[in-house]
Amino acid sequence: MHPSCLSTMRAGDMDGLHALLEEDRTRFYGMTVKGNSILHIAASLGHVWPITEACNNFEWDLLQHQNLKGDTILHCVARAGHDHILSLLIDHQEVRQMTKMQNRRGDSALHEAARGGDVKAVRQLLAVGENMASRVNGDGESPLYLAAVRGSVETVEMLLGCALVNYRGPRGQTALHAAVCRSYASKDDVDVIKEILHHCPDATELTDGDGNNFLHVAAKKRATKVVKLVLSNPLLRQNINETDHEGNTPLHLAAMDNNIDIIRLLLSDSRVDKNVINRKGLTPFDVVSSIDDSKFLLRKIRMIRRLHYTGSKLGPHRRDIVMGKDQQRPEEELKQYITLANNLAIVAVLIATVTFAAAFTLPGGYNSDDNNQGQGVAILAKKVAFKVFLISNTIAMASSISVTCLLIFSGTRDRDIRWCIVFVAMAYMWVALGGMLVEFSTGIYVVVVSQCRWLADFICGIAFCIPFIVCLSLRYIKLILNRIDDRLVRN
């Protein structure tokens, strides 16, 4: 193609282009290195004059020319969305025949218009021949599938009105699968799905190459509104417990994806079978319980709790695996117990050391008056707070020493004895920690109260309130999570 023609076309200078063609008419037939004619460029950029000139002069060979990608000017117009040029072209019978032409990708002009969601272009092309809606391109994509991917409700509705519409997409997917994926990408917009189900109720029976129906895809893609749509429609109940080629229900797939929102929705419906066993012998409860990722520990606990409350159980295969693991890994279990015992022993020794030292460095000190019969006696011995200090210190030291003694036997191979020892040791450890807390509070209180009562009370309040607040916070967090679960299910 002559460089001046290409430049004027790109600049939109039709007067300049007209002048160049009057100088040399052969420039009208020039091609770019990719096989694009002057009409391809005009169609892509929305310039009407070159196309009108070709139609008026019956340049049918030029009008039907395909570039190296196999695109005709109809492909370019439909892709660019220039409806005014499309209406001009299809007024000519010779150009109408071009609507059936496909490029190297297998796309017709209708595929391009549907991919772009151009309602006007789709309407004009369907007016030429509705049978184009039944064709698929080289990737196995029908115009309806492409419109569903685009999320254009009007385009989908228009294509569904054709008698020979094709629902198929690549890899065995359907337009309904594409609509679900589009729903996930566009914040759960389900309008396209409703339109497909309205015009073709049996589309719910279509599955992809893996046997997934549209509810399976919704569970994978976390499309909560799609799941709600299915659960709220009695006509779609057969999809709720349908299995794919691996025997997985939508609940299985939601569990595999750690998707607690979808699990909540499905478990809130009594029609959902919570104990379906897939081809691997796993129930949804088995799938969740096998999650090893520590990042999802809290979510795993919440999912297990909700599955348990709604009647989901471990399958027999999973129970055998769990029992087998317990029998096959005694050495690993023993190492874990020893590690826990060592940690408890370190804490116990530290508490014993601190409490032992506190017994001989009493708050307030000792009486050092040589003339007093009470020489060497604690100065604050008659104070109630001091007596509480001594008692709590003794309890803390005795408990920590007891923990140390118990943990000597934690290496036994008897599993029941290990459990008992660790349980009792942890109970004594909490007693020791509580004793240290009381000891610290009363020790500070007894030496400060005479000079600043409010400070002494404030310190004791902090020491006793913070552990209490922590315990309440844990219970409050659990309560919040439960309420969030219930609210999300209701919504």
CSV table of C-alpha atoms in Angstrom, one decimal:
chain,number,residue,atom,x,y,z
A,1,MET,CA,0.0,0.0,0.0
A,2,HIS,CA,1.2,3.5,-0.9
A,3,PRO,CA,2.6,5.1,2.3
A,4,SER,CA,0.7,8.3,1.7
A,5,CYS,CA,-2.6,6.4,1.4
A,6,LEU,CA,-2.0,4.6,4.7
A,7,SER,CA,-1.0,7.8,6.5
A,8,THR,CA,-4.1,9.7,5.3
A,9,MET,CA,-6.4,6.8,6.2
A,10,ARG,CA,-5.0,6.7,9.7
A,11,ALA,CA,-5.3,10.4,10.0
A,12,GLY,CA,-8.9,10.3,8.8
A,13,ASP,CA,-8.2,12.7,6.0
A,14,MET,CA,-10.7,11.5,3.4
A,15,ASP,CA,-10.2,14.6,1.2
A,16,GLY,CA,-6.5,13.9,1.0
A,17,LEU,CA,-7.2,10.2,0.3
A,18,HIS,CA,-9.6,11.2,-2.5
A,19,ALA,CA,-6.9,13.4,-4.1
A,20,LEU,CA,-4.3,10.6,-3.9
A,21,LEU,CA,-6.6,8.1,-5.6
A,22,GLU,CA,-7.4,10.6,-8.4
A,23,GLU,CA,-3.7,10.9,-9.1
A,24,ASP,CA,-3.3,7.1,-9.3
A,25,ARG,CA,-6.4,4.8,-9.1
A,26,THR,CA,-4.2,1.7,-8.6
A,27,ARG,CA,-3.4,2.9,-5.1
A,28,PHE,CA,-7.0,1.9,-4.2
A,29,TYR,CA,-5.9,-1.8,-4.6
A,30,GLY,CA,-2.7,-1.6,-2.5
A,31,MET,CA,-2.1,-4.0,0.4
A,32,THR,CA,-0.2,-3.8,3.7
A,33,VAL,CA,2.4,-6.4,4.7
A,34,LYS,CA,-0.4,-8.2,6.6
A,35,GLY,CA,-2.7,-8.3,3.6
A,36,ASN,CA,-5.0,-5.5,4.8
A,37,SER,CA,-6.6,-3.6,2.0
A,38,ILE,CA,-7.7,0.1,2.2
A,39,LEU,CA,-11.1,-1.2,3.0
A,40,HIS,CA,-9.9,-3.3,6.0
A,41,ILE,CA,-8.3,-0.1,7.4
A,42,ALA,CA,-11.4,1.9,6.7
A,43,ALA,CA,-13.7,-0.7,8.4
A,44,SER,CA,-11.5,-0.8,11.5
A,45,LEU,CA,-11.3,2.9,11.8
A,46,GLY,CA,-14.9,3.7,10.9
A,47,HIS,CA,-14.3,5.6,7.7
A,48,VAL,CA,-17.3,5.3,5.4
A,49,TRP,CA,-16.1,6.9,2.1
A,50,PRO,CA,-13.7,4.2,0.9
A,51,ILE,CA,-16.3,1.5,1.5
A,52,THR,CA,-19.0,3.5,-0.3
A,53,GLU,CA,-16.6,4.1,-3.2
A,54,ALA,CA,-16.0,0.3,-3.5
A,55,CYS,CA,-19.7,-0.5,-3.4
A,56,ASN,CA,-20.6,2.1,-5.9
A,57,ASN,CA,-17.9,0.9,-8.3
A,58,PHE,CA,-18.8,-2.8,-7.7
A,59,GLU,CA,-15.4,-3.7,-6.5
A,60,TRP,CA,-16.6,-7.1,-5.2
A,61,ASP,CA,-13.2,-8.8,-5.4
A,62,LEU,CA,-11.8,-6.0,-3.2
A,63,LEU,CA,-14.7,-6.1,-0.8
A,64,GLN,CA,-14.4,-9.9,-0.4
A,65,HIS,CA,-10.7,-9.9,0.1
A,66,GLN,CA,-9.3,-11.6,3.2
A,67,ASN,CA,-6.1,-10.5,4.9
A,68,LEU,CA,-3.4,-12.9,6.2
A,69,LYS,CA,-5.6,-13.7,9.3
A,70,GLY,CA,-8.5,-14.5,7.1
A,71,ASP,CA,-10.5,-11.4,8.1
A,72,THR,CA,-12.9,-9.8,5.7
A,73,ILE,CA,-14.1,-6.2,6.1
A,74,LEU,CA,-17.2,-7.6,7.8
A,75,HIS,CA,-14.9,-9.1,10.5
A,76,CYS,CA,-13.2,-5.8,11.0
A,77,VAL,CA,-16.5,-3.8,11.2
A,78,ALA,CA,-18.1,-6.3,13.6
A,79,ARG,CA,-15.0,-6.3,15.8
A,80,ALA,CA,-14.7,-2.5,15.9
A,81,GLY,CA,-18.4,-2.0,16.4
A,82,HIS,CA,-19.1,0.3,13.5
A,83,ASP,CA,-22.8,-0.5,13.0
A,84,HIS,CA,-23.4,2.2,10.4
A,85,ILE,CA,-20.8,0.7,8.1
A,86,LEU,CA,-22.2,-2.8,8.7
A,87,SER,CA,-25.7,-1.7,7.7
A,88,LEU,CA,-24.3,-0.1,4.6
A,89,LEU,CA,-22.5,-3.3,3.6
A,90,ILE,CA,-25.3,-5.8,4.1
A,91,ASP,CA,-27.6,-3.8,1.9
A,92,HIS,CA,-25.7,-5.5,-1.0
A,93,GLN,CA,-26.4,-9.1,-1.9
A,94,GLU,CA,-22.8,-9.8,-2.8
A,95,VAL,CA,-21.7,-8.7,0.7
A,96,ARG,CA,-24.4,-10.7,2.4
A,97,GLN,CA,-22.8,-13.8,1.2
A,98,MET,CA,-19.6,-12.8,3.1
A,99,THR,CA,-21.4,-13.2,6.5
A,100,LYS,CA,-20.7,-17.0,6.2
A,101,MET,CA,-17.0,-16.5,5.6
A,102,GLN,CA,-14.7,-17.5,8.5
A,103,ASN,CA,-11.2,-16.3,9.3
A,104,ARG,CA,-8.3,-18.6,10.2
A,105,ARG,CA,-9.5,-18.7,13.8
A,106,GLY,CA,-12.9,-20.0,12.5
A,107,ASP,CA,-14.8,-16.8,13.5
A,108,SER,CA,-17.6,-15.4,11.4
A,109,ALA,CA,-18.6,-11.8,11.7
A,110,LEU,CA,-21.3,-12.9,14.1
A,111,HIS,CA,-18.7,-14.4,16.4
A,112,GLU,CA,-16.8,-11.1,16.4
A,113,ALA,CA,-20.0,-9.1,17.1
A,114,ALA,CA,-21.0,-11.5,19.9
A,115,ARG,CA,-17.6,-11.4,21.4
A,116,GLY,CA,-17.8,-7.6,21.6
A,117,GLY,CA,-21.4,-7.6,22.9
A,118,ASP,CA,-22.5,-5.4,20.0
A,119,VAL,CA,-26.3,-5.8,20.1
A,120,LYS,CA,-26.9,-3.8,16.9
A,121,ALA,CA,-24.4,-5.7,14.9
A,122,VAL,CA,-25.7,-9.0,16.1
A,123,ARG,CA,-29.3,-8.0,15.2
A,124,GLN,CA,-28.2,-7.0,11.7
A,125,LEU,CA,-26.2,-10.2,11.1
A,126,LEU,CA,-29.0,-12.4,12.4
A,127,ALA,CA,-31.4,-10.6,10.0
A,128,VAL,CA,-29.2,-11.9,7.2
A,129,GLY,CA,-29.3,-15.5,8.4
A,130,GLU,CA,-30.1,-17.0,11.8
A,131,ASN,CA,-28.3,-20.3,11.0
A,132,MET,CA,-25.0,-18.5,11.7
A,133,ALA,CA,-25.9,-18.8,15.4
A,134,SER,CA,-25.4,-22.5,15.2
A,135,ARG,CA,-21.8,-22.4,14.0
A,136,VAL,CA,-18.7,-22.8,16.3
A,137,ASN,CA,-15.3,-21.4,15.6
A,138,GLY,CA,-12.0,-23.3,15.7
A,139,ASP,CA,-11.9,-23.1,19.5
A,140,GLY,CA,-15.3,-24.7,19.8
A,141,GLU,CA,-17.0,-21.4,20.8
A,142,SER,CA,-20.5,-20.6,19.6
A,143,PRO,CA,-21.7,-16.9,19.3
A,144,LEU,CA,-24.0,-17.5,22.4
A,145,TYR,CA,-21.0,-18.8,24.4
A,146,LEU,CA,-19.0,-15.6,23.5
A,147,ALA,CA,-21.9,-13.4,24.4
A,148,ALA,CA,-22.3,-15.1,27.7
A,149,VAL,CA,-18.5,-14.6,28.4
A,150,ARG,CA,-19.0,-10.9,27.5
A,151,GLY,CA,-21.9,-10.7,29.9
A,152,SER,CA,-24.2,-8.9,27.4
A,153,VAL,CA,-27.8,-9.8,28.4
A,154,GLU,CA,-29.3,-8.2,25.3
A,155,THR,CA,-27.0,-10.1,23.0
A,156,VAL,CA,-27.7,-13.4,24.8
A,157,GLU,CA,-31.4,-12.8,24.7
A,158,MET,CA,-31.3,-12.1,20.9
A,159,LEU,CA,-29.2,-15.2,20.2
A,160,LEU,CA,-31.5,-17.4,22.3
A,161,GLY,CA,-34.4,-16.3,20.1
A,162,CYS,CA,-32.8,-18.2,17.2
A,163,ALA,CA,-34.2,-21.6,16.4
A,164,LEU,CA,-30.8,-23.2,15.7
A,165,VAL,CA,-28.8,-21.6,18.5
A,166,ASN,CA,-25.7,-23.5,19.7
A,167,TYR,CA,-24.8,-23.5,23.4
A,168,ARG,CA,-21.4,-25.1,23.2
A,169,GLY,CA,-18.0,-23.7,24.2
A,170,PRO,CA,-14.5,-25.0,24.4
A,171,ARG,CA,-13.5,-28.1,26.5
A,172,GLY,CA,-17.1,-29.2,26.7
A,173,GLN,CA,-18.3,-26.1,28.4
A,174,THR,CA,-21.6,-24.4,27.6
A,175,ALA,CA,-22.9,-20.8,27.6
A,176,LEU,CA,-24.3,-21.5,31.0
A,177,HIS,CA,-20.8,-22.3,32.3
A,178,ALA,CA,-19.5,-19.1,30.8
A,179,ALA,CA,-22.3,-17.1,32.4
A,180,VAL,CA,-21.4,-18.5,35.8
A,181,CYS,CA,-17.7,-17.6,35.3
A,182,ARG,CA,-18.8,-14.2,34.1
A,183,SER,CA,-21.0,-13.8,37.2
A,184,TYR,CA,-18.0,-14.4,39.4
A,185,ALA,CA,-15.8,-11.9,37.5
A,186,SER,CA,-18.5,-9.2,37.6
A,187,LYS,CA,-19.6,-9.3,41.2
A,188,ASP,CA,-22.2,-12.0,40.9
A,189,ASP,CA,-24.3,-10.6,38.1
A,190,VAL,CA,-26.8,-13.4,37.3
A,191,ASP,CA,-28.9,-11.7,34.6
A,192,VAL,CA,-27.3,-13.6,31.8
A,193,ILE,CA,-27.9,-16.9,33.7
A,194,LYS,CA,-31.5,-16.1,34.3
A,195,GLU,CA,-32.0,-15.3,30.6
A,196,ILE,CA,-30.4,-18.6,29.5
A,197,LEU,CA,-32.5,-20.6,32.0
A,198,HIS,CA,-35.7,-18.8,30.9
A,199,HIS,CA,-35.3,-19.6,27.2
A,200,CYS,CA,-33.7,-23.0,27.6
A,201,PRO,CA,-34.5,-24.8,30.9
A,202,ASP,CA,-32.7,-28.0,29.8
A,203,ALA,CA,-29.4,-26.1,29.7
A,204,THR,CA,-29.0,-27.0,33.4
A,205,GLU,CA,-28.4,-30.6,32.3
A,206,LEU,CA,-25.4,-29.7,30.1
A,207,THR,CA,-22.0,-30.5,31.6
A,208,ASP,CA,-18.4,-29.8,30.6
A,209,GLY,CA,-15.7,-32.4,29.8
A,210,ASP,CA,-15.3,-33.1,33.5
A,211,GLY,CA,-19.0,-33.6,34.1
A,212,ASN,CA,-19.5,-30.3,35.9
A,213,ASN,CA,-22.9,-28.6,35.6
A,214,PHE,CA,-23.2,-24.9,36.2
A,215,LEU,CA,-23.6,-25.3,40.0
A,216,HIS,CA,-20.3,-27.2,40.1
A,217,VAL,CA,-18.7,-24.2,38.3
A,218,ALA,CA,-20.4,-21.8,40.7
A,219,ALA,CA,-19.0,-23.7,43.7
A,220,LYS,CA,-15.5,-23.5,42.2
A,221,LYS,CA,-15.7,-19.9,41.2
A,222,ARG,CA,-17.2,-18.7,44.5
A,223,ALA,CA,-20.3,-17.3,42.8
A,224,THR,CA,-22.5,-17.0,45.8
A,225,LYS,CA,-25.5,-15.4,44.0
A,226,VAL,CA,-25.5,-18.2,41.5
A,227,VAL,CA,-25.7,-20.8,44.3
A,228,LYS,CA,-28.5,-18.8,46.0
A,229,LEU,CA,-30.3,-18.7,42.6
A,230,VAL,CA,-30.2,-22.5,42.4
A,231,LEU,CA,-31.2,-23.1,46.0
A,232,SER,CA,-34.1,-20.7,45.7
A,233,ASN,CA,-35.5,-22.2,42.5
A,234,PRO,CA,-37.4,-25.5,43.1
A,235,LEU,CA,-37.0,-26.4,39.4
A,236,LEU,CA,-33.3,-26.6,39.8
A,237,ARG,CA,-33.2,-29.0,42.7
A,238,GLN,CA,-31.8,-31.9,40.6
A,239,ASN,CA,-28.6,-30.0,40.3
A,240,ILE,CA,-28.0,-29.6,44.0
A,241,ASN,CA,-26.6,-33.1,44.6
A,242,GLU,CA,-25.5,-34.0,41.1
A,243,THR,CA,-22.0,-35.4,40.9
A,244,ASP,CA,-19.2,-34.9,38.3
A,245,HIS,CA,-17.1,-37.6,36.7
A,246,GLU,CA,-15.1,-37.9,40.0
A,247,GLY,CA,-18.2,-38.2,42.1
A,248,ASN,CA,-17.9,-34.8,43.5
A,249,THR,CA,-21.0,-32.8,44.4
A,250,PRO,CA,-20.9,-28.9,44.6
A,251,LEU,CA,-20.4,-29.3,48.4
A,252,HIS,CA,-17.3,-31.4,47.7
A,253,LEU,CA,-15.9,-28.8,45.4
A,254,ALA,CA,-16.6,-25.9,47.8
A,255,ALA,CA,-14.8,-27.9,50.5
A,256,MET,CA,-11.8,-28.5,48.3
A,257,ASP,CA,-11.6,-24.8,47.6
A,258,ASN,CA,-11.8,-23.9,51.4
A,259,ASN,CA,-14.8,-21.8,50.5
A,260,ILE,CA,-16.7,-21.3,53.7
A,261,ASP,CA,-19.3,-18.9,52.2
A,262,ILE,CA,-20.5,-21.5,49.6
A,263,ILE,CA,-20.4,-24.3,52.3
A,264,ARG,CA,-22.6,-22.2,54.5
A,265,LEU,CA,-25.1,-21.6,51.7
A,266,LEU,CA,-25.3,-25.3,50.7
A,267,LEU,CA,-25.5,-26.6,54.3
A,268,SER,CA,-28.4,-24.2,55.0
A,269,ASP,CA,-30.5,-26.1,52.5
A,270,SER,CA,-31.9,-29.4,53.9
A,271,ARG,CA,-32.0,-30.9,50.4
A,272,VAL,CA,-28.2,-30.9,50.2
A,273,ASP,CA,-26.9,-34.4,50.9
A,274,LYS,CA,-24.0,-33.9,53.3
A,275,ASN,CA,-22.6,-37.4,53.2
A,276,VAL,CA,-22.2,-38.2,49.5
A,277,ILE,CA,-19.1,-40.3,48.9
A,278,ASN,CA,-17.0,-39.5,45.8
A,279,ARG,CA,-14.9,-42.0,43.8
A,280,LYS,CA,-12.0,-41.5,46.2
A,281,GLY,CA,-14.2,-42.6,49.1
A,282,LEU,CA,-14.4,-39.1,50.6
A,283,THR,CA,-17.4,-37.2,52.0
A,284,PRO,CA,-17.3,-33.3,52.2
A,285,PHE,CA,-16.3,-33.8,55.9
A,286,ASP,CA,-13.4,-35.9,54.8
A,287,VAL,CA,-12.3,-33.3,52.3
A,288,VAL,CA,-12.3,-30.5,54.9
A,289,SER,CA,-10.6,-32.6,57.6
A,290,SER,CA,-7.7,-33.4,55.1
A,291,ILE,CA,-6.7,-29.8,54.7
A,292,ASP,CA,-3.2,-29.4,56.0
A,293,ASP,CA,-2.5,-25.7,55.2
A,294,SER,CA,-1.9,-23.9,58.5
A,295,LYS,CA,-3.0,-20.6,56.9
A,296,PHE,CA,-6.6,-22.0,56.8
A,297,LEU,CA,-6.7,-23.5,60.4
A,298,LEU,CA,-9.4,-21.2,61.7
A,299,ARG,CA,-11.4,-21.5,58.6
A,300,LYS,CA,-11.0,-25.3,58.7
A,301,ILE,CA,-12.3,-25.4,62.3
A,302,ARG,CA,-15.3,-23.3,61.4
A,303,MET,CA,-16.1,-25.5,58.3
A,304,ILE,CA,-15.7,-28.7,60.4
A,305,ARG,CA,-18.0,-27.3,63.1
A,306,ARG,CA,-20.7,-26.4,60.6
A,307,LEU,CA,-20.4,-29.7,58.8
A,308,HIS,CA,-20.7,-31.6,62.0
A,309,TYR,CA,-23.7,-29.6,63.2
A,310,THR,CA,-25.6,-30.3,60.0
A,311,GLY,CA,-25.0,-34.1,60.1
A,312,SER,CA,-21.9,-34.5,57.8
A,313,LYS,CA,-19.7,-37.4,58.9
A,314,LEU,CA,-16.4,-39.0,58.1
A,315,GLY,CA,-16.6,-41.6,55.4
A,316,PRO,CA,-15.4,-45.2,56.2
A,317,HIS,CA,-12.4,-44.8,54.0
A,318,ARG,CA,-11.3,-41.7,55.8
A,319,ARG,CA,-11.8,-43.3,59.2
A,320,ASP,CA,-9.5,-46.1,58.1
A,321,ILE,CA,-6.9,-43.6,56.9
A,322,VAL,CA,-7.0,-41.7,60.2
A,323,MET,CA,-6.8,-44.9,62.3
A,324,GLY,CA,-4.0,-46.1,60.0
A,325,LYS,CA,-2.0,-42.9,60.5
A,326,ASP,CA,-2.4,-43.2,64.3
A,327,GLN,CA,-1.0,-46.7,64.1
A,328,GLN,CA,1.7,-46.0,61.6
A,329,ARG,CA,3.3,-42.9,63.2
A,330,PRO,CA,4.0,-43.6,66.9
A,331,GLU,CA,7.5,-42.3,66.7
A,332,GLU,CA,6.4,-38.9,65.3
A,333,GLU,CA,3.7,-38.7,68.0
A,334,LEU,CA,6.2,-39.5,70.7
A,335,LYS,CA,8.5,-36.7,69.4
A,336,GLN,CA,5.6,-34.2,69.5
A,337,TYR,CA,4.8,-35.1,73.1
A,338,ILE,CA,8.5,-34.8,74.1
A,339,THR,CA,8.7,-31.4,72.5
A,340,LEU,CA,5.6,-30.3,74.3
A,341,ALA,CA,6.9,-31.7,77.6
A,342,ASN,CA,10.3,-29.9,77.1
A,343,ASN,CA,8.5,-26.6,76.6
A,344,LEU,CA,6.4,-27.1,79.7
A,345,ALA,CA,9.5,-28.1,81.7
A,346,ILE,CA,11.3,-24.9,80.7
A,347,VAL,CA,8.4,-22.7,81.8
A,348,ALA,CA,8.0,-24.7,85.0
A,349,VAL,CA,11.7,-24.3,85.9
A,350,LEU,CA,11.5,-20.6,85.2
A,351,ILE,CA,8.5,-20.2,87.5
A,352,ALA,CA,10.2,-22.3,90.2
A,353,THR,CA,13.3,-20.1,90.0
A,354,VAL,CA,11.4,-16.9,90.2
A,355,THR,CA,9.2,-17.9,93.1
A,356,PHE,CA,12.1,-19.4,95.0
A,357,ALA,CA,14.0,-16.1,94.7
A,358,ALA,CA,10.9,-14.1,95.7
A,359,ALA,CA,10.6,-16.1,98.9
A,360,PHE,CA,14.0,-14.7,100.1
A,361,THR,CA,13.7,-11.2,98.7
A,362,LEU,CA,10.5,-10.3,100.4
A,363,PRO,CA,8.7,-7.0,99.6
A,364,GLY,CA,9.5,-4.5,102.4
A,365,GLY,CA,12.6,-6.4,103.5
A,366,TYR,CA,13.5,-7.7,106.9
A,367,ASN,CA,13.8,-6.2,110.4
A,368,SER,CA,17.5,-5.5,111.1
A,369,ASP,CA,17.1,-3.7,114.5
A,370,ASP,CA,19.6,-5.4,116.9
A,371,ASN,CA,17.5,-4.3,119.9
A,372,ASN,CA,14.3,-5.8,118.6
A,373,GLN,CA,13.4,-9.4,119.4
A,374,GLY,CA,11.9,-9.6,115.9
A,375,GLN,CA,15.3,-9.2,114.1
A,376,GLY,CA,15.3,-11.0,110.7
A,377,VAL,CA,11.5,-11.1,110.6
A,378,ALA,CA,9.7,-9.7,107.6
A,379,ILE,CA,8.7,-6.1,108.3
A,380,LEU,CA,5.3,-6.4,106.5
A,381,ALA,CA,4.5,-9.9,108.0
A,382,LYS,CA,1.3,-8.7,109.7
A,383,LYS,CA,-0.2,-7.2,106.5
A,384,VAL,CA,-3.0,-9.2,104.9
A,385,ALA,CA,-1.7,-8.5,101.4
A,386,PHE,CA,1.8,-9.8,102.5
A,387,LYS,CA,0.2,-13.1,103.7
A,388,VAL,CA,-1.6,-13.5,100.4
A,389,PHE,CA,1.8,-12.9,98.7
A,390,LEU,CA,3.5,-15.7,100.6
A,391,ILE,CA,0.6,-18.1,100.1
A,392,SER,CA,0.4,-17.5,96.3
A,393,ASN,CA,4.2,-17.7,96.0
A,394,THR,CA,4.2,-21.0,97.7
A,395,ILE,CA,1.4,-22.3,95.5
A,396,ALA,CA,3.2,-21.2,92.4
A,397,MET,CA,6.5,-22.8,93.4
A,398,ALA,CA,4.9,-26.0,94.5
A,399,SER,CA,2.8,-26.3,91.3
A,400,SER,CA,5.8,-25.6,89.0
A,401,ILE,CA,7.9,-28.2,90.9
A,402,SER,CA,5.1,-30.7,90.5
A,403,VAL,CA,5.0,-30.0,86.8
A,404,THR,CA,8.7,-30.7,86.5
A,405,CYS,CA,8.3,-33.9,88.4
A,406,LEU,CA,5.4,-35.1,86.3
A,407,LEU,CA,7.2,-34.4,83.0
A,408,ILE,CA,10.0,-36.7,83.9
A,409,PHE,CA,7.6,-39.5,83.0
A,410,SER,CA,6.3,-37.9,79.8
A,411,GLY,CA,8.6,-40.0,77.6
A,412,THR,CA,6.8,-43.2,78.3
A,413,ARG,CA,5.6,-45.2,75.3
A,414,ASP,CA,2.1,-45.7,76.8
A,415,ARG,CA,-0.1,-43.3,74.9
A,416,ASP,CA,-2.8,-43.1,77.6
A,417,ILE,CA,-0.2,-42.3,80.3
A,418,ARG,CA,1.4,-39.6,78.2
A,419,TRP,CA,-2.0,-38.0,77.6
A,420,CYS,CA,-2.8,-38.1,81.4
A,421,ILE,CA,0.6,-36.7,82.4
A,422,VAL,CA,0.5,-33.8,79.9
A,423,PHE,CA,-3.1,-32.9,80.8
A,424,VAL,CA,-2.3,-32.9,84.6
A,425,ALA,CA,1.0,-31.0,84.0
A,426,MET,CA,-0.8,-28.3,82.0
A,427,ALA,CA,-3.4,-28.0,84.7
A,428,TYR,CA,-0.7,-27.4,87.3
A,429,MET,CA,1.0,-25.0,85.0
A,430,TRP,CA,-2.1,-22.8,84.9
A,431,VAL,CA,-2.2,-22.9,88.7
A,432,ALA,CA,1.4,-21.9,88.9
A,433,LEU,CA,0.9,-19.0,86.5
A,434,GLY,CA,-2.2,-17.8,88.4
A,435,GLY,CA,-0.1,-18.0,91.6
A,436,MET,CA,2.6,-15.9,90.1
A,437,LEU,CA,0.0,-13.3,89.0
A,438,VAL,CA,-1.4,-13.0,92.5
A,439,GLU,CA,2.1,-13.0,94.0
A,440,PHE,CA,3.1,-10.1,91.8
A,441,SER,CA,0.0,-8.1,92.4
A,442,THR,CA,0.0,-8.5,96.2
A,443,GLY,CA,3.7,-7.9,96.4
A,444,ILE,CA,3.4,-4.5,94.6
A,445,TYR,CA,0.3,-3.7,96.5
A,446,VAL,CA,1.7,-4.2,100.0
A,447,VAL,CA,4.7,-1.9,99.4
A,448,VAL,CA,2.8,0.9,97.5
A,449,VAL,CA,-0.5,1.1,99.3
A,450,SER,CA,0.7,3.1,102.3
A,451,GLN,CA,2.0,5.9,100.0
A,452,CYS,CA,-0.4,5.8,97.1
A,453,ARG,CA,-3.5,3.8,97.5
A,454,TRP,CA,-5.0,4.5,94.0
A,455,LEU,CA,-1.8,3.4,92.3
A,456,ALA,CA,-1.8,0.1,94.3
A,457,ASP,CA,-5.4,-0.5,93.4
A,458,PHE,CA,-4.8,0.4,89.8
A,459,ILE,CA,-1.8,-2.1,89.5
A,460,CYS,CA,-3.9,-4.9,91.0
A,461,GLY,CA,-6.7,-4.1,88.7
A,462,ILE,CA,-4.5,-4.3,85.6
A,463,ALA,CA,-2.9,-7.5,86.7
A,464,PHE,CA,-6.3,-9.2,87.3
A,465,CYS,CA,-8.3,-7.7,84.5
A,466,ILE,CA,-6.0,-8.3,81.5
A,467,PRO,CA,-6.1,-12.1,81.7
A,468,PHE,CA,-9.8,-12.0,82.3
A,469,ILE,CA,-10.3,-9.7,79.2
A,470,VAL,CA,-8.2,-12.0,77.1
A,471,CYS,CA,-10.4,-15.0,78.0
A,472,LEU,CA,-13.5,-13.0,77.3
A,473,SER,CA,-12.1,-11.8,74.0
A,474,LEU,CA,-11.6,-15.4,72.8
A,475,ARG,CA,-15.2,-16.2,73.7
A,476,TYR,CA,-16.4,-13.0,72.1
A,477,ILE,CA,-14.5,-13.7,68.9
A,478,LYS,CA,-16.1,-17.1,68.7
A,479,LEU,CA,-19.5,-15.5,69.3
A,480,ILE,CA,-18.9,-13.0,66.5
A,481,LEU,CA,-17.8,-15.7,64.1
A,482,ASN,CA,-20.9,-17.7,64.8
A,483,ARG,CA,-23.1,-14.6,64.2
A,484,ILE,CA,-21.4,-13.8,61.0
A,485,ASP,CA,-21.9,-17.4,59.8
A,486,ASP,CA,-25.6,-17.2,60.7
A,487,ARG,CA,-26.1,-13.8,59.1
A,488,LEU,CA,-24.4,-14.8,55.8
A,489,VAL,CA,-26.5,-17.9,55.6
A,490,ARG,CA,-29.7,-15.8,56.1
A,491,ASN,CA,-28.5,-13.3,53.4
